[in-house]
């Protein structure tokens, strides 16, 4: 069995995953197009992000995941500081 034969199932799974993510994004867009709910539009953004990130190599994906975590922790830290400041004034 040649090396390209071994990679074929992996490549097919990757394509299937990307297709699935694309279909979820399209469906979310259809749903949000008829909605005024911000959560529906956020779901579109999240679906698009997942679809686009599926095209990145692993180290690029890891880098973006770390940036997301830094952003999340920054917001959490800011909220905690604000609550501590409010508690100090009480």
PDB file of C-alpha atoms in Angstrom, residues 14-50:
ATOM      1  CA  UNK A  14     -11.183  16.378   6.663  1.00  0.00           C
ATOM      2  CA  UNK A  15     -13.279  17.213   3.601  1.00  0.00           C
ATOM      3  CA  UNK A  16     -16.389  15.784   5.277  1.00  0.00           C
ATOM      4  CA  UNK A  17     -15.727  17.827   8.401  1.00  0.00           C
ATOM      5  CA  UNK A  18     -15.244  21.021   6.393  1.00  0.00           C
ATOM      6  CA  UNK A  19     -18.400  20.313   4.398  1.00  0.00           C
ATOM      7  CA  UNK A  20     -20.343  19.769   7.619  1.00  0.00           C
ATOM      8  CA  UNK A  21     -19.027  23.047   9.088  1.00  0.00           C
ATOM      9  CA  UNK A  22     -19.886  24.888   5.863  1.00  0.00           C
ATOM     10  CA  UNK A  23     -23.436  23.497   5.895  1.00  0.00           C
ATOM     11  CA  UNK A  24     -23.881  24.543   9.546  1.00  0.00           C
ATOM     12  CA  UNK A  25     -22.714  28.064   8.673  1.00  0.00           C
ATOM     13  CA  UNK A  26     -25.132  28.313   5.713  1.00  0.00           C
ATOM     14  CA  UNK A  27     -28.014  27.046   7.839  1.00  0.00           C
ATOM     15  CA  UNK A  28     -27.179  29.522  10.616  1.00  0.00           C
ATOM     16  CA  UNK A  29     -27.099  32.350   8.044  1.00  0.00           C
ATOM     17  CA  UNK A  30     -30.530  31.352   6.730  1.00  0.00           C
ATOM     18  CA  UNK A  31     -31.971  31.272  10.220  1.00  0.00           C
ATOM     19  CA  UNK A  32     -30.389  34.586  11.267  1.00  0.00           C
ATOM     20  CA  UNK A  33     -31.514  36.351   8.096  1.00  0.00           C
ATOM     21  CA  UNK A  34     -35.086  36.151   9.408  1.00  0.00           C
ATOM     22  CA  UNK A  35     -34.213  36.950  13.015  1.00  0.00           C
ATOM     23  CA  UNK A  36     -33.571  40.060  15.073  1.00  0.00           C
ATOM     24  CA  UNK A  37     -32.079  37.989  17.908  1.00  0.00           C
ATOM     25  CA  UNK A  38     -28.423  38.861  18.458  1.00  0.00           C
ATOM     26  CA  UNK A  39     -27.750  35.273  19.569  1.00  0.00           C
ATOM     27  CA  UNK A  40     -28.713  34.026  16.102  1.00  0.00           C
ATOM     28  CA  UNK A  41     -26.236  36.415  14.486  1.00  0.00           C
ATOM     29  CA  UNK A  42     -23.542  35.441  16.979  1.00  0.00           C
ATOM     30  CA  UNK A  43     -24.160  31.802  16.037  1.00  0.00           C
ATOM     31  CA  UNK A  44     -23.475  32.731  12.402  1.00  0.00           C
ATOM     32  CA  UNK A  45     -20.169  34.336  13.369  1.00  0.00           C
ATOM     33  CA  UNK A  46     -19.173  31.326  15.460  1.00  0.00           C
ATOM     34  CA  UNK A  47     -20.094  28.880  12.680  1.00  0.00           C
ATOM     35  CA  UNK A  48     -18.113  30.911  10.136  1.00  0.00           C
ATOM     36  CA  UNK A  49     -15.114  31.057  12.477  1.00  0.00           C
ATOM     37  CA  UNK A  50     -15.176  27.277  12.978  1.00  0.00           C
TER      38      UNK A  50
END
